[in-house]
Coordinates of C-alpha atoms and ligand atoms in Angstrom, one line a residue:
M1 CA 42.4 16.3 6.8
G2 CA 40.0 14.3 8.7
I3 CA 36.9 14.7 10.7
A4 CA 39.0 15.7 13.6
E5 CA 39.6 19.2 11.8
T6 CA 38.5 22.0 13.7
S7 CA 35.4 23.9 12.6
E8 CA 37.4 27.3 12.3
S9 CA 39.7 25.7 9.8
L10 CA 36.8 24.0 7.8
K11 CA 35.4 27.4 7.6
A12 CA 38.7 28.9 6.3
R13 CA 38.6 26.3 3.8
A14 CA 35.4 26.8 3.0
E15 CA 36.4 30.3 1.8
T16 CA 39.4 29.1 0.0
A17 CA 38.8 25.7 -1.7
P18 CA 35.3 24.7 -1.2
E19 CA 35.7 21.9 -3.8
T20 CA 37.4 20.2 -1.3
L21 CA 34.6 19.9 1.3
T22 CA 31.3 18.1 1.2
D23 CA 28.1 18.4 3.5
G24 CA 25.1 16.4 4.9
F25 CA 22.8 17.1 2.3
H26 CA 25.5 15.8 -0.6
L27 CA 26.8 13.2 1.8
L28 CA 22.9 11.7 2.2
I29 CA 22.6 11.5 -1.6
D30 CA 25.8 10.2 -2.3
A31 CA 24.9 7.5 0.6
L32 CA 21.6 6.7 -1.2
K33 CA 23.5 6.7 -4.5
V34 CA 26.1 4.2 -3.3
N35 CA 23.3 1.7 -2.6
D36 CA 21.7 2.2 -5.8
I37 CA 18.6 4.0 -4.6
T38 CA 17.8 6.5 -7.3
T39 CA 14.2 7.6 -6.4
I40 CA 12.8 9.8 -3.7
Y41 CA 9.1 10.5 -2.9
N42 CA 8.7 13.7 -1.1
V43 CA 6.9 16.5 -0.3
P44 CA 9.5 19.6 0.0
G45 CA 9.5 22.1 2.8
I46 CA 11.7 23.4 5.9
P47 CA 14.4 21.8 6.4
I48 CA 14.5 19.2 3.5
T49 CA 13.6 21.7 0.4
D50 CA 17.1 22.2 -1.1
L51 CA 18.0 18.4 -0.2
G52 CA 15.3 17.8 -3.0
R53 CA 16.6 20.0 -5.5
Y54 CA 20.1 18.8 -4.5
A55 CA 19.1 15.1 -5.4
Q56 CA 17.5 16.2 -8.6
A57 CA 20.7 18.2 -9.2
Q58 CA 22.9 15.2 -8.5
G59 CA 20.7 12.8 -10.9
M60 CA 18.2 11.1 -8.8
R61 CA 14.4 10.8 -9.7
V62 CA 12.6 13.0 -7.0
I63 CA 9.0 12.8 -7.3
S64 CA 7.2 15.8 -5.3
F65 CA 3.5 14.8 -4.1
R66 CA 0.6 17.1 -2.9
H67 CA 0.6 14.9 0.5
E68 CA 3.1 12.9 2.7
Q69 CA 0.8 10.0 2.7
H70 CA 0.6 9.6 -0.9
A71 CA 4.7 9.9 -1.4
G72 CA 4.9 7.4 1.6
Y73 CA 2.5 4.8 -0.2
A74 CA 4.4 5.1 -3.3
A75 CA 7.5 4.5 -1.4
S76 CA 6.4 1.5 0.2
V77 CA 4.9 -0.1 -3.2
A78 CA 8.3 0.9 -4.9
G79 CA 9.9 -1.1 -2.1
F80 CA 7.2 -4.1 -2.6
L81 CA 7.8 -4.1 -6.4
T82 CA 11.8 -3.7 -6.4
K83 CA 13.1 -5.5 -2.9
K84 CA 15.1 -2.2 -2.4
P85 CA 13.5 0.2 0.3
G86 CA 11.5 2.9 -1.4
V87 CA 12.4 6.4 0.3
C88 CA 10.3 8.5 1.3
M89 CA 11.0 12.2 2.6
T90 CA 9.1 14.4 4.4
V91 CA 9.1 17.8 6.8
S92 CA 9.1 17.6 10.5
A93 CA 6.3 17.3 12.4
P94 CA 3.1 17.4 10.3
G95 CA 4.5 16.2 7.2
F96 CA 6.4 13.3 9.3
L97 CA 3.0 12.5 10.6
N98 CA 1.4 12.5 7.1
G99 CA 4.0 10.2 6.3
L100 CA 3.8 7.8 9.3
T101 CA 0.5 6.2 8.3
A102 CA 2.2 5.0 5.1
M103 CA 5.3 4.0 6.9
A104 CA 3.1 2.0 9.3
N105 CA 1.2 0.4 6.4
A106 CA 4.5 -0.6 5.1
T107 CA 5.3 -2.2 8.3
T108 CA 2.0 -4.3 8.4
N109 CA 2.3 -5.3 4.9
C110 CA 6.0 -6.3 5.5
W111 CA 7.3 -3.9 2.4
P112 CA 10.8 -2.3 2.8
M113 CA 10.7 1.9 3.0
I114 CA 12.7 4.4 4.5
L115 CA 10.9 7.3 5.9
I116 CA 13.2 10.2 6.2
S117 CA 12.2 13.2 7.9
G118 CA 13.6 16.3 8.8
S119 CA 13.4 17.7 12.5
S120 CA 13.9 20.7 14.2
E121 CA 16.4 22.1 16.8
R122 CA 17.5 19.0 19.1
E123 CA 18.5 21.3 22.0
I124 CA 14.9 23.2 21.3
V125 CA 12.8 20.3 20.9
D126 CA 14.6 18.5 23.9
L127 CA 13.6 21.2 26.5
A128 CA 10.1 21.8 24.5
Q129 CA 10.6 25.2 24.3
G130 CA 8.7 25.4 21.0
D131 CA 10.6 25.4 17.9
Y132 CA 9.2 25.6 14.5
E133 CA 7.1 22.3 13.8
E134 CA 8.6 21.1 17.0
M135 CA 8.1 17.3 17.9
D136 CA 10.1 14.3 19.1
Q137 CA 9.6 12.3 16.0
L138 CA 12.1 9.6 17.0
A139 CA 10.0 8.6 20.1
I140 CA 6.7 8.6 17.9
A141 CA 8.0 6.6 15.3
R142 CA 9.0 3.7 17.1
P143 CA 5.7 1.7 17.4
F144 CA 5.2 2.1 13.8
C145 CA 8.4 0.8 12.5
K146 CA 10.7 -2.3 12.3
A147 CA 13.5 0.3 13.5
A148 CA 13.9 3.9 13.9
Y149 CA 17.3 5.8 14.0
R150 CA 18.5 9.4 14.3
L151 CA 21.5 10.9 12.8
N152 CA 23.6 13.8 14.7
H153 CA 26.6 14.0 13.1
V154 CA 27.5 14.4 9.4
E155 CA 30.2 11.8 9.6
D156 CA 27.4 9.5 10.5
I157 CA 25.5 9.8 7.4
G158 CA 26.9 6.9 5.8
I159 CA 26.6 4.1 8.8
A160 CA 23.1 5.3 9.2
I161 CA 21.7 5.1 5.6
A162 CA 23.5 1.8 5.8
R163 CA 21.7 0.5 8.8
A164 CA 18.5 1.9 7.6
I165 CA 18.6 0.0 4.4
R166 CA 19.5 -3.3 6.0
S167 CA 16.9 -2.7 8.7
A168 CA 14.5 -2.5 5.9
V169 CA 15.3 -5.2 3.8
S170 CA 16.6 -8.0 5.8
G171 CA 14.6 -10.6 7.6
R172 CA 10.7 -9.8 7.4
P173 CA 11.0 -6.3 5.5
G174 CA 9.1 -3.5 7.1
G175 CA 9.4 0.3 7.6
V176 CA 12.2 2.2 8.9
Y177 CA 12.6 5.7 10.2
L178 CA 15.5 7.7 9.7
D179 CA 15.5 11.3 11.8
I180 CA 17.6 14.1 10.2
P181 CA 17.9 17.2 12.4
G182 CA 18.0 20.1 10.0
A183 CA 21.1 21.2 11.1
V184 CA 23.2 18.0 10.2
L185 CA 22.3 18.8 6.5
G186 CA 24.5 22.2 6.7
Q187 CA 27.6 20.4 8.7
I188 CA 30.6 20.4 6.7
M189 CA 33.5 17.9 6.4
D190 CA 36.3 16.9 4.2
A191 CA 35.1 15.7 1.1
Q192 CA 37.4 12.6 0.8
E193 CA 36.8 11.7 4.4
G194 CA 33.2 12.1 3.4
S195 CA 33.6 9.7 0.7
K196 CA 35.3 7.2 3.0
S197 CA 32.2 7.4 5.2
L198 CA 30.0 6.1 2.9
V199 CA 29.0 2.4 3.4
K200 CA 27.7 0.1 0.3
V201 CA 25.4 -2.5 2.2
I202 CA 26.7 -6.1 1.0
D203 CA 24.1 -8.6 0.6
P204 CA 21.2 -6.6 2.1
A205 CA 18.7 -9.4 2.8
P206 CA 20.8 -12.5 3.0
R207 CA 19.3 -15.5 1.7
Q208 CA 18.0 -18.4 4.3
S209 CA 18.0 -21.7 3.9
P210 CA 15.9 -24.0 5.9
A211 CA 17.5 -26.9 7.7
S212 CA 17.3 -30.2 6.2
D213 CA 15.5 -31.6 9.1
A214 CA 12.7 -29.1 8.8
V215 CA 12.7 -30.2 5.0
A216 CA 12.6 -33.7 5.6
R217 CA 9.3 -33.1 8.0
A218 CA 7.8 -30.8 5.5
I219 CA 8.3 -33.7 3.1
E220 CA 6.5 -36.4 5.2
V221 CA 3.3 -34.3 5.9
M222 CA 3.1 -33.8 2.0
K223 CA 3.5 -37.4 1.4
G224 CA 0.6 -37.9 3.7
A225 CA -1.6 -35.4 1.7
E226 CA -4.5 -36.7 0.0
R227 CA -6.3 -32.8 -0.9
P228 CA -3.0 -30.9 -0.8
L229 CA -3.6 -27.0 -1.5
I230 CA -0.9 -24.3 -1.9
V231 CA -1.6 -20.8 -0.9
L232 CA 0.5 -18.0 -2.2
G233 CA 1.1 -14.7 -0.5
K234 CA 2.4 -11.6 -1.3
G235 CA 5.6 -12.6 0.7
A236 CA 6.3 -15.0 -2.5
A237 CA 5.4 -12.3 -4.9
Y238 CA 8.1 -10.0 -3.0
D239 CA 10.5 -12.5 -3.0
Q240 CA 10.8 -12.7 -6.7
S241 CA 12.0 -16.3 -7.2
D242 CA 9.0 -16.7 -9.7
D243 CA 10.5 -19.4 -11.6
L244 CA 11.2 -21.7 -8.3
V245 CA 7.7 -20.8 -7.1
R246 CA 6.3 -21.8 -10.5
E247 CA 8.3 -25.2 -10.4
L248 CA 7.2 -26.1 -7.2
V249 CA 3.5 -25.4 -8.1
E250 CA 3.7 -27.6 -11.4
K251 CA 6.2 -30.2 -9.9
T252 CA 4.0 -31.1 -7.0
G253 CA 0.7 -30.7 -8.9
Y254 CA -1.1 -29.5 -6.1
P255 CA -3.8 -26.7 -6.8
F256 CA -2.9 -23.4 -5.8
L257 CA -4.7 -20.4 -4.4
P258 CA -2.9 -16.9 -4.8
M259 CA -3.5 -14.3 -2.0
S260 CA -4.6 -11.1 -3.6
M261 CA -1.3 -9.4 -4.4
A262 CA 0.1 -12.9 -5.3
K263 CA -2.1 -13.0 -8.4
G264 CA 0.0 -13.3 -11.3
L265 CA 2.8 -15.0 -9.6
L266 CA 1.5 -17.9 -11.8
P267 CA -1.1 -16.4 -14.4
D268 CA -4.7 -16.6 -12.7
V269 CA -5.4 -18.8 -16.1
H270 CA -3.0 -21.5 -15.1
P271 CA -4.8 -24.8 -15.0
Q272 CA -3.9 -25.7 -11.4
C273 CA -5.3 -22.0 -10.1
A274 CA -7.9 -23.0 -7.7
S275 CA -9.2 -19.3 -7.2
A276 CA -12.7 -20.3 -8.8
A277 CA -13.1 -23.1 -6.3
R278 CA -11.8 -21.0 -3.0
S279 CA -14.2 -22.1 -0.6
M280 CA -14.1 -25.8 -1.7
V281 CA -10.3 -25.7 -1.4
L282 CA -10.3 -23.8 1.9
K283 CA -12.8 -26.1 3.2
D284 CA -11.9 -29.8 1.9
S285 CA -8.0 -29.6 1.5
D286 CA -6.3 -31.7 4.2
V287 CA -2.7 -30.4 3.9
V288 CA -1.9 -26.8 3.2
I289 CA 1.5 -25.3 2.2
M290 CA 1.6 -21.5 2.9
V291 CA 4.1 -19.8 1.1
G292 CA 4.6 -16.4 2.2
A293 CA 1.2 -15.7 3.5
R294 CA 0.0 -15.1 7.0
I295 CA -2.7 -17.0 8.3
N296 CA -4.6 -14.0 9.6
W297 CA -7.9 -12.4 9.1
L298 CA -7.9 -12.6 5.5
L299 CA -7.7 -16.6 6.0
S300 CA -10.2 -16.4 9.0
H301 CA -7.2 -17.1 11.0
G302 CA -6.9 -20.6 9.7
K303 CA -10.1 -21.6 11.8
G304 CA -14.1 -21.6 12.0
K305 CA -16.4 -22.8 9.0
Q306 CA -14.5 -21.6 6.1
W307 CA -11.6 -24.1 7.1
G308 CA -13.8 -27.3 7.3
E309 CA -13.5 -29.7 10.1
P310 CA -11.5 -28.3 13.3
G311 CA -8.2 -30.2 13.4
G312 CA -8.8 -31.6 10.2
K313 CA -5.5 -29.6 8.6
R314 CA -2.2 -30.2 8.6
F315 CA 0.1 -26.6 7.6
V316 CA 3.3 -26.4 5.9
Q317 CA 4.8 -22.9 6.3
I318 CA 7.5 -20.9 4.3
D319 CA 8.3 -17.8 6.1
I320 CA 11.2 -15.6 6.5
S321 CA 9.8 -14.9 10.0
A322 CA 10.1 -17.8 12.5
E323 CA 7.8 -15.8 14.8
E324 CA 5.0 -16.2 12.1
M325 CA 4.8 -19.9 12.6
D326 CA 2.1 -21.0 15.1
S327 CA 0.6 -17.6 14.9
N328 CA -2.8 -18.6 15.0
V329 CA -2.8 -22.5 14.2
E330 CA -0.4 -25.4 15.0
I331 CA 2.2 -25.3 11.9
A332 CA 3.0 -29.2 11.6
A333 CA 6.1 -28.3 9.5
P334 CA 7.6 -24.8 9.9
L335 CA 10.0 -24.1 6.9
V336 CA 12.0 -20.8 7.9
G337 CA 13.7 -19.1 5.5
D338 CA 13.4 -17.0 2.1
V339 CA 10.7 -18.4 -0.4
G340 CA 13.4 -19.1 -3.2
S341 CA 15.5 -21.2 -1.0
C342 CA 12.7 -23.0 0.6
A343 CA 11.4 -24.0 -2.5
K344 CA 14.5 -24.9 -3.8
A345 CA 14.8 -27.3 -0.8
L346 CA 11.7 -28.9 -1.5
L347 CA 12.2 -29.4 -4.9
D348 CA 15.3 -30.8 -4.2
A349 CA 14.0 -33.2 -1.6
M350 CA 10.9 -34.0 -3.4
E351 CA 12.5 -36.1 -5.9
G352 CA 11.4 -39.9 -6.1
E353 CA 9.2 -39.1 -2.8
G354 CA 5.9 -39.7 -4.5
I355 CA 3.9 -36.7 -3.5
A356 CA 1.6 -36.4 -6.5
P357 CA -2.0 -35.3 -5.4
P358 CA -4.9 -38.2 -6.1
T359 CA -6.4 -37.4 -9.4
D360 CA -9.9 -37.3 -7.8
W361 CA -9.4 -34.2 -5.8
L362 CA -7.9 -32.4 -8.7
D363 CA -10.8 -33.2 -10.8
A364 CA -13.1 -32.2 -7.9
V365 CA -10.9 -28.8 -7.8
H366 CA -11.5 -28.3 -11.4
T367 CA -14.9 -29.5 -12.1
K368 CA -16.0 -26.7 -9.4
A369 CA -13.6 -23.9 -10.8
E370 CA -15.1 -24.6 -14.2
A371 CA -18.7 -24.5 -13.0
N372 CA -18.2 -21.3 -11.1
M373 CA -16.2 -19.7 -13.9
A374 CA -19.0 -20.1 -16.4
K375 CA -21.6 -18.7 -14.1
M376 CA -19.5 -15.7 -13.8
A377 CA -18.7 -15.5 -17.3
N378 CA -22.5 -15.2 -17.8
R379 CA -22.7 -12.1 -15.4
L380 CA -20.0 -10.2 -16.9
R381 CA -21.9 -10.1 -20.4
N382 CA -25.0 -8.1 -18.9
N383 CA -26.0 -5.0 -20.3
N384 CA -27.8 -4.0 -17.2
N385 CA -28.8 -0.2 -17.4
P386 CA -27.6 1.5 -14.9
M387 CA -24.2 -0.5 -15.4
D388 CA -23.3 -2.8 -12.5
Y389 CA -20.2 -3.8 -11.3
H390 CA -19.8 -7.1 -12.9
A391 CA -20.5 -5.5 -16.5
A392 CA -17.8 -3.0 -16.0
L393 CA -15.5 -5.4 -14.8
G394 CA -15.9 -7.8 -17.4
V395 CA -14.6 -4.8 -19.8
L396 CA -11.9 -4.3 -17.4
K397 CA -10.8 -8.3 -17.4
D398 CA -11.0 -8.1 -21.4
A399 CA -8.4 -5.2 -21.1
I400 CA -5.8 -6.7 -19.0
T401 CA -6.1 -9.7 -20.9
E402 CA -5.0 -7.8 -24.1
R403 CA -2.4 -6.0 -22.4
P404 CA -0.9 -8.4 -19.8
D405 CA 1.5 -5.9 -18.9
T406 CA -0.7 -3.5 -17.4
I407 CA 0.0 -3.3 -13.8
L408 CA -3.5 -3.1 -11.7
V409 CA -4.0 -1.1 -8.9
N410 CA -7.0 -1.5 -7.1
E411 CA -9.1 -0.1 -4.1
G412 CA -12.5 0.4 -2.6
A413 CA -14.9 -2.2 -1.1
N414 CA -17.1 -3.7 -3.9
T415 CA -14.8 -2.2 -6.4
L416 CA -12.1 -4.3 -4.7
D417 CA -13.5 -7.7 -3.7
L418 CA -15.1 -8.0 -7.2
A419 CA -12.1 -6.8 -9.2
R420 CA -9.9 -9.2 -7.4
S421 CA -12.2 -12.4 -8.4
I422 CA -12.9 -10.8 -11.9
V423 CA -9.7 -9.3 -13.4
N424 CA -7.3 -12.0 -13.9
V425 CA -3.5 -10.9 -13.2
H426 CA -1.1 -12.9 -15.6
K427 CA 2.2 -11.6 -14.3
P428 CA 3.9 -11.6 -11.0
R429 CA 3.8 -8.3 -9.0
H430 CA 0.9 -6.8 -11.3
R431 CA -1.7 -6.3 -8.9
I432 CA -1.5 -3.8 -6.0
D433 CA -4.1 -3.4 -3.6
V434 CA -4.9 -2.1 -0.3
G435 CA -3.0 -4.9 1.5
T436 CA -3.1 -6.3 5.1
W437 CA -5.0 -3.5 6.6
G438 CA -7.6 -2.9 3.8
V439 CA -6.5 0.7 4.0
M440 CA -8.2 3.1 1.5
G441 CA -6.2 5.9 -0.2
I442 CA -3.2 4.0 -1.5
G443 CA -4.3 4.1 -5.0
M444 CA -2.7 6.9 -6.6
G445 CA 0.5 6.6 -4.6
A446 CA 0.4 3.0 -5.6
A447 CA -0.2 3.9 -9.4
I448 CA 2.4 6.6 -9.5
A449 CA 5.3 4.1 -8.1
A450 CA 4.2 1.1 -10.4
A451 CA 4.5 3.8 -13.3
I452 CA 8.1 5.3 -12.3
E453 CA 9.4 1.7 -11.1
T454 CA 8.3 -0.1 -14.1
G455 CA 7.6 2.4 -16.9
K456 CA 4.6 0.3 -17.4
Q457 CA 1.1 1.4 -18.2
V458 CA -1.1 1.1 -15.0
L459 CA -4.9 0.7 -14.8
A460 CA -6.2 2.0 -11.2
V461 CA -9.5 0.8 -10.5
E462 CA -11.2 2.9 -8.0
G463 CA -14.0 3.1 -5.7
D464 CA -15.4 6.7 -5.7
S465 CA -15.0 7.0 -1.7
A466 CA -11.4 5.4 -2.2
F467 CA -10.3 7.7 -5.0
G468 CA -11.3 10.4 -2.7
F469 CA -8.6 9.7 -0.2
C470 CA -6.1 10.3 -2.6
G471 CA -7.7 12.3 -5.9
M472 CA -5.4 15.2 -5.8
E473 CA -2.7 13.3 -6.9
V474 CA -4.1 13.3 -10.1
E475 CA -2.1 16.4 -10.6
T476 CA 1.2 14.8 -9.7
I477 CA 0.3 12.1 -12.6
C478 CA -0.3 15.0 -15.0
R479 CA 2.8 16.5 -13.8
Y480 CA 5.1 13.7 -14.4
K481 CA 3.2 12.7 -17.6
L482 CA 2.8 9.3 -16.4
P483 CA 0.7 6.5 -18.4
V484 CA -1.9 5.9 -15.7
C485 CA -5.5 5.4 -16.3
V486 CA -7.9 5.7 -13.5
V487 CA -11.4 4.4 -13.6
V488 CA -13.6 5.5 -10.5
F489 CA -16.5 3.2 -10.0
N490 CA -18.8 5.6 -9.4
N491 CA -21.9 4.6 -7.2
N492 CA -22.2 7.8 -5.6
G493 CA -21.0 6.3 -2.0
I494 CA -19.2 4.0 0.3
Y495 CA -20.6 0.2 -0.5
R496 CA -23.7 2.0 -2.1
G497 CA -25.2 5.4 -3.2
D498 CA -28.8 4.9 -2.3
G499 CA -28.1 5.3 1.3
E500 CA -31.0 7.5 3.3
N501 CA -30.5 9.3 6.6
W502 CA -32.5 6.9 9.1
G503 CA -33.9 9.4 11.2
G504 CA -35.4 11.2 8.1
G505 CA -33.5 14.4 8.8
E506 CA -32.3 16.5 6.2
D507 CA -28.5 15.6 6.1
P508 CA -27.6 13.2 3.4
S509 CA -26.8 9.2 5.0
T510 CA -23.3 8.7 6.3
T511 CA -22.3 6.6 3.3
V512 CA -23.6 8.5 0.5
F513 CA -21.6 11.4 -1.5
V514 CA -22.9 14.2 -4.3
P515 CA -24.5 12.1 -6.8
D516 CA -22.9 12.0 -10.3
A517 CA -20.0 13.6 -9.1
R518 CA -17.8 14.5 -12.3
Y519 CA -14.4 13.3 -11.0
D520 CA -13.4 12.9 -14.7
K521 CA -13.1 16.9 -14.5
M522 CA -10.4 16.6 -11.9
M523 CA -8.2 15.0 -14.5
E524 CA -9.2 17.5 -17.1
A525 CA -8.1 20.2 -14.4
F526 CA -4.5 19.4 -15.0
G527 CA -4.5 18.7 -18.6
G528 CA -5.4 14.9 -18.6
D529 CA -8.1 13.3 -20.4
G530 CA -11.6 12.5 -18.6
A531 CA -14.4 10.6 -19.8
W532 CA -17.9 10.0 -18.2
V533 CA -19.1 6.6 -19.4
T534 CA -22.4 5.1 -18.6
T535 CA -22.3 1.4 -20.4
P536 CA -20.1 -1.0 -20.8
D537 CA -19.6 0.0 -24.5
E538 CA -18.7 3.2 -23.5
L539 CA -16.4 2.2 -20.9
R540 CA -14.5 -0.2 -23.5
Q541 CA -13.9 2.5 -26.0
A542 CA -12.6 5.0 -23.2
V543 CA -10.4 2.5 -21.6
T544 CA -8.9 1.2 -25.1
A545 CA -8.1 4.8 -26.0
A546 CA -6.7 5.4 -22.4
L547 CA -4.2 2.3 -22.8
D548 CA -3.2 3.0 -26.0
S549 CA -2.7 6.7 -25.7
G550 CA -0.8 6.2 -22.3
K551 CA -1.8 9.7 -21.6
P552 CA -3.1 10.5 -17.8
T553 CA -6.8 9.6 -18.1
L554 CA -9.8 9.3 -15.6
I555 CA -12.8 7.6 -16.7
N556 CA -15.5 8.1 -14.4
A557 CA -17.7 5.0 -14.7
A558 CA -21.4 5.5 -13.3
I559 CA -22.0 2.2 -11.4
D560 CA -25.6 1.5 -10.1
P561 CA -26.0 2.9 -6.8
A562 CA -28.0 0.0 -5.7
A563 CA -25.4 -2.6 -7.0
G564 CA -23.1 -2.8 -4.0
K565 CA -23.4 -5.0 -1.0
E566 CA -22.5 -3.4 2.6
S567 CA -18.9 -3.6 3.2
G568 CA -18.3 -5.8 0.1
N569 CA -17.1 -9.2 1.2
I570 CA -16.7 -8.6 4.6
G571 CA -19.9 -7.5 6.0
N572 CA -19.5 -9.9 8.8
L573 CA -16.9 -7.9 10.3
N574 CA -19.3 -5.2 11.3
P575 CA -20.4 -5.2 15.1
Q576 CA -23.7 -6.4 15.6
S577 CA -25.8 -5.5 18.4
I578 CA -29.8 -6.7 19.3
V579 CA -30.6 -3.3 20.5
A580 CA -29.8 -1.7 16.9
Q581 CA -31.7 -4.6 15.2
A582 CA -34.6 -3.8 17.4
R583 CA -34.4 -0.1 16.6
Y584 CA -33.9 0.0 12.8
P585 CA -35.3 -2.3 10.6
Q586 CA -32.9 -1.3 8.0
V587 CA -29.8 -2.5 9.8
H588 CA -27.3 -4.7 8.0
K589 CA -27.7 -8.0 9.4
Ligands
ADP601 P1 -0.8 -12.1 2.0 O1 -1.6 -11.0 2.7 O2 -0.7 -12.0 0.5 O3 -1.4 -13.3 2.5 P2 0.8 -11.6 4.3 O4 1.4 -10.2 4.0 O5 0.1 -11.8 5.1 O6 0.6 -12.0 2.7 O7 2.3 -12.4 4.5 C1 3.6 -12.3 4.0 C2 4.8 -13.1 4.7 O8 5.7 -13.1 3.5 C3 4.9 -12.4 6.0 O9 4.7 -13.2 6.9 C4 6.5 -12.1 5.7 O10 7.1 -12.5 6.8 C5 6.8 -13.2 4.5 N1 8.0 -13.0 3.8 C6 8.4 -11.5 3.2 N2 9.5 -11.6 2.4 C7 9.7 -13.1 2.4 C8 10.6 -13.7 1.5 N3 11.5 -13.2 1.1 N4 10.7 -15.0 1.9 C9 9.8 -15.4 2.7 N5 8.9 -15.1 3.3 C10 9.0 -13.7 3.2
TZD602 N1 -10.5 4.7 6.0 C1 -9.2 4.1 5.4 C2 -7.7 4.8 5.7 N2 -9.5 2.8 5.4 C3 -10.6 2.1 5.3 N3 -10.7 0.9 5.1 C4 -11.7 3.0 5.6 C5 -11.8 4.3 6.2 C6 -13.3 2.4 5.7 N4 -13.7 1.8 4.4 C7 -13.8 0.9 3.6 O1 -13.2 -0.4 4.6 S1 -13.9 0.5 2.2 C8 -14.5 2.1 2.3 C9 -14.2 3.0 3.6 C10 -14.5 4.0 3.6 C11 -15.0 2.5 1.1 C12 -15.7 1.8 0.1 O2 -16.4 2.6 -1.1 P1 -15.9 2.7 -2.5 O3 -16.3 1.4 -2.9 O4 -16.6 3.6 -3.1 O5 -14.7 3.2 -2.4 P2 -17.5 0.5 -3.2 O6 -17.5 0.1 -4.7 O7 -18.5 1.9 -3.3 O8 -17.9 -0.3 -2.5
MG603 MG1 -18.4 3.7 -4.0

């Protein structure tokens, strides 16, 4: 019997032979499973409570969060780590909106994710008759994602999931919204017909090779280089062509600069790594090969003082998205394709072309990097009381070096900027952070996804403000017994903990928190381990114990409230006004 069967006869069969039928709940689960999606990050509620239960009963991993934003961040990070769309499932209106921030963040970061939200009665929503959690979710989702779809009939579930998966992972990856009116979940159909309606997506993200003339153009640019540089971005980390990227770097011999989430694609301790000479290589290089990295605010739009003489550079850019070319500066040689195919094409075309960089450039980069690393090494060994960021990060740097399989999650302002430059990453996709938006609150969702998707130990290094955006998810970490160690850098506030009310009033400054807050007790409240540490030695002991035990742990590390800088490394992005400067002597300049 096919889909055309009348609902009367289906109802009759439901009483006599229910095993010959299926429903929207089960088809949705089957459609995900047939595409090897086996984990859902969610917050239950009407109309998807039972969907989560059935998915769990059908062998899927269903991770329930305390807030949809963190379930969404987890799904997006799962997408980044696995190249498969991470699935976040929410209830209607408010739950959907809570998840929307994470989907927008996924799209901004080019990570594949599917936000599935249950929605209310279509007929009532469309007439704005005030249904339970009424909202036109499809329309609202559109500007925040790559694609948005709604399913209206049970027999469309297979094709809808297929469409969502392909939209999320093909070309430039991003967030996809799938609207599921609750009624569809309860619709029934013949089980065999249902099974036939499932679609397994073949080659969801087809490889894309650059054209040979584009490759030849890139080789010409590289041949002319005197001071070449490779910039690796998180698109390169995402592509998982780790061996080809390494070969490209090593065969060219060019110094490379990893963007924060590309750290570890080649180890930060690789002899060609130019991170410690970042300012110099950005300024002095003459040819820059961008590999899965956008020339956006994180690279000063490719312009200005940081980039040296205007017009002094030629760019080769590898990107899956053709529109990315010339976004901010002229690209001399665009290579549109996936990182693996482009790297392979360059490697093949490079043979015998003599593109080796002059040794005086390599020597200059090396000398600068060595000098900066020596300076930094001294700062990391200090025993200042109270403890500063450098001493604390020196300890965490050692911990990661001893356990290079640990996945580092990192957010905050000073906590982020300093950890990014101090803590080396040794393996691909072993650092997850605030991404393109610099969003606070990704930490716990990212840590949970990293632990669930890889089974590895996670170390989350969190500013106290950053942690506050997602701290309740420590209960989720404890509930699923995940190997996550959270270190909160507790400087009593945002950027610094010593801010004062500039008007002299009773209220605390807008950037400070309750001093010496015991975040460690939050983890203890749910059965995890907590520690309050004030010296590098205590921090070392606590981190070692946590990473050895694999138990959910929160280490509350007291950091000098006066050690941080306003906005970390990006204070220059704060708007300035002459009026404000005249009025307040304290204003950040
Ligand atoms: P970063 O922040 O590390 O500099 P961005 O997020 O700005 O990196 O840039 C990532 C870029 O990688 C995006 O322009 C995206 O289109 C591109 N990209 C994503 N996946 C791939 C892929 N598989 N191959 C090539 N480019 C990719
Ligand atoms: N809200 C969101 C969602 N993202 C943001 N980036 C901010 C607000 C603004 N913001 C930053 O850019 S960093 C930061 C905020 C609130 C917190 C910095 O404080 P911290 O780190 O305690 O996390 P440090 O070590 O004290 O600098
Ligand atoms: Mg802080």
